PDB file of C-alpha atoms in Angstrom:
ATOM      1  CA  UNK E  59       0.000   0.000   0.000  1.00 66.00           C
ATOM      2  CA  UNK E  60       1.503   3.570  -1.013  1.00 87.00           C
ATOM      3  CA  UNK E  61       2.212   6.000   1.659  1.00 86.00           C
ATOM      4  CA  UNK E  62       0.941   9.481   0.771  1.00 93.00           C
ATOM      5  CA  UNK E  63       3.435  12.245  -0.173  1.00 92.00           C
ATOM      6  CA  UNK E  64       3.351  14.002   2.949  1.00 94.00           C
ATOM      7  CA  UNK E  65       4.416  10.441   4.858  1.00 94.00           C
ATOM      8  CA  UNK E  66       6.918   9.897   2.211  1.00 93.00           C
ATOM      9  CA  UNK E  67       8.182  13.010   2.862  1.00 95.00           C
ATOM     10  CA  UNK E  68       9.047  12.854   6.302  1.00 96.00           C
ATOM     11  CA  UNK E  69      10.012   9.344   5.867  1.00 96.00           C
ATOM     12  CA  UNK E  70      13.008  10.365   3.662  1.00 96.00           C
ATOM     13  CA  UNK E  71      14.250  13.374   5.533  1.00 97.00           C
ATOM     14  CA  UNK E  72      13.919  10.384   8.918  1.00 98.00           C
ATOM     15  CA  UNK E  73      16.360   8.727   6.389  1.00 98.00           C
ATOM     16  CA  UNK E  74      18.488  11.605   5.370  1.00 98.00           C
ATOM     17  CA  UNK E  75      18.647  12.133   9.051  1.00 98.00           C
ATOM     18  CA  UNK E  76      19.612   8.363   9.652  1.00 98.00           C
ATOM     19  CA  UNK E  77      22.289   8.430   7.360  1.00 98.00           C
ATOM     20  CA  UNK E  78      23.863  11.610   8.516  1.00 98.00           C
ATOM     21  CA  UNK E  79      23.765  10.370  12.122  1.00 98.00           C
ATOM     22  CA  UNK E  80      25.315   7.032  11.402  1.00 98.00           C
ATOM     23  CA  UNK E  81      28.152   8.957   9.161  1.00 98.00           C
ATOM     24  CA  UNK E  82      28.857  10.788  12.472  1.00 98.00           C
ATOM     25  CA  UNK E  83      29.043   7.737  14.592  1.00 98.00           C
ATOM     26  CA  UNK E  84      31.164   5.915  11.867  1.00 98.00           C
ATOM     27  CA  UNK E  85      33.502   8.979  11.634  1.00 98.00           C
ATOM     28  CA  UNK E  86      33.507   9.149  15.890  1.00 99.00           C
ATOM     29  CA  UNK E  87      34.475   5.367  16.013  1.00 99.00           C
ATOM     30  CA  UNK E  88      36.715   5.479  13.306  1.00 98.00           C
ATOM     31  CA  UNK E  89      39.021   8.301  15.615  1.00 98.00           C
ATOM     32  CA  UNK E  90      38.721   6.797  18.677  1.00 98.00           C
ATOM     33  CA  UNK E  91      40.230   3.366  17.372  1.00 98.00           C
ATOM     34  CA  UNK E  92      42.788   5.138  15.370  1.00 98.00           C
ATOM     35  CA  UNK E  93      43.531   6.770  18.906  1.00 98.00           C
ATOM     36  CA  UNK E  94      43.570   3.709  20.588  1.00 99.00           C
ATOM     37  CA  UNK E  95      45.583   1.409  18.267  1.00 98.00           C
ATOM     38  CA  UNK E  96      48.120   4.605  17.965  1.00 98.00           C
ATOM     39  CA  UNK E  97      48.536   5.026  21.772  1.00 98.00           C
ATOM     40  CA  UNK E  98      49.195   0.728  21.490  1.00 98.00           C
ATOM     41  CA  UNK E  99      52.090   0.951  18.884  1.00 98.00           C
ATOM     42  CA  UNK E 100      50.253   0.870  15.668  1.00 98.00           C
ATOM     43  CA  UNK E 101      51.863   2.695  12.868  1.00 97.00           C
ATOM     44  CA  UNK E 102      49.538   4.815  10.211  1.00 95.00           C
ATOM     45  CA  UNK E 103      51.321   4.865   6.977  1.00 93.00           C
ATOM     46  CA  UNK E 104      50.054   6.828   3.777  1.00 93.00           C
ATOM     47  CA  UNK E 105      49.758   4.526   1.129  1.00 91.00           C
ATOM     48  CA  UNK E 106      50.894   5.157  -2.782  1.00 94.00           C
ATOM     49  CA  UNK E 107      47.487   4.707  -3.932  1.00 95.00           C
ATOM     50  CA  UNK E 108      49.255   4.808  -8.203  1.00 94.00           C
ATOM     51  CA  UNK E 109      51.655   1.365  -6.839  1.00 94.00           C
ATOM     52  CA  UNK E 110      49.075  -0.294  -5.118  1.00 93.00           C
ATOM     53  CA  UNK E 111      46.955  -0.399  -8.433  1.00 91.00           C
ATOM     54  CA  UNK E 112      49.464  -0.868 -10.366  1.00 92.00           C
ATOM     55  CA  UNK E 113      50.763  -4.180  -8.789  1.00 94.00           C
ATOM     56  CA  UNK E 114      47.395  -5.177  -7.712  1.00 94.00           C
ATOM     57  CA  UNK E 115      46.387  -5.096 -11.278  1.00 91.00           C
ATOM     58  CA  UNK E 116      49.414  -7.075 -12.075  1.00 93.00           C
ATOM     59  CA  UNK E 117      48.217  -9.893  -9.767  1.00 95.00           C
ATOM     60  CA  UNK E 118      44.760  -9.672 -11.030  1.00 94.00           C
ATOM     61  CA  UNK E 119      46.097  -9.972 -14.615  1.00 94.00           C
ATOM     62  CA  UNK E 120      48.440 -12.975 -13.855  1.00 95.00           C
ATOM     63  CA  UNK E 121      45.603 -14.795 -12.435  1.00 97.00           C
ATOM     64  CA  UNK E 122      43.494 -14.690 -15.241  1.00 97.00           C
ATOM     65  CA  UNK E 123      42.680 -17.238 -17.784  1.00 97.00           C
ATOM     66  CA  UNK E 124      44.046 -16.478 -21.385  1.00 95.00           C
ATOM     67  CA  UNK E 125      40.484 -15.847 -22.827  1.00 95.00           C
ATOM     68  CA  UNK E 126      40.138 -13.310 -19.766  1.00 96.00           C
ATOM     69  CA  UNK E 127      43.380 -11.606 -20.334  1.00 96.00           C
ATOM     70  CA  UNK E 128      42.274 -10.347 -23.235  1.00 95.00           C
ATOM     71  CA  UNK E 129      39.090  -9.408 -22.359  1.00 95.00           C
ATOM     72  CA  UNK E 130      40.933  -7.402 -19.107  1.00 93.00           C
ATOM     73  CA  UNK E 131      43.271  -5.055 -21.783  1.00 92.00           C
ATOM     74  CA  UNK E 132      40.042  -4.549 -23.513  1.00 94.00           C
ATOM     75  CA  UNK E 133      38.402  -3.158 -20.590  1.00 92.00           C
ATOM     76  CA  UNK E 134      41.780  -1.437 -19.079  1.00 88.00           C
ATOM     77  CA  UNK E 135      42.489   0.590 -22.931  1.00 91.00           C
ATOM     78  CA  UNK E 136      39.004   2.321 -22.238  1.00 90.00           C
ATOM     79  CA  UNK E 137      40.960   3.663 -18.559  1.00 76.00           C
TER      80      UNK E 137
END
């Protein structure tokens, strides 16, 4: 059964509201572990985002059946 507008309405800014909230949380656990695991040791490190791609596509490619490779430098010459 369809809600009517006005319902719908306030049932999508409830969600908009929702999702905002649990953003916040995420974002408030997110630091305090990062704090905690810091204050235990753990190292942050930035990561080279262009190296990680470029040898995780290597792995991806080397596991690949021959019919697959080239259907994967197909797909990667439209990149």
């Amino acid at each position: 059964q369809e809600m009517q507008e006005e319902l719908q309405l306030i049932f999508m800014d409830a969600v908009e509201d929702m999702q905002e909230y649990e953003h916040q949380l995420f974002l408030q656990n997110e630091a305090r572990l990062r704090d905690y695991l810091e204050s235990r040791g753990m190292e942050f490190v930035s990561v080279d985002n262009h190296s990680f791609r470029r040898i995780g596509a290597e792995a991806v490619y080397l596991s690949l059946s021959e019919e697959m490779k080239k259907l994967y430098l197909q797909i990667s010459a439209l990149e």
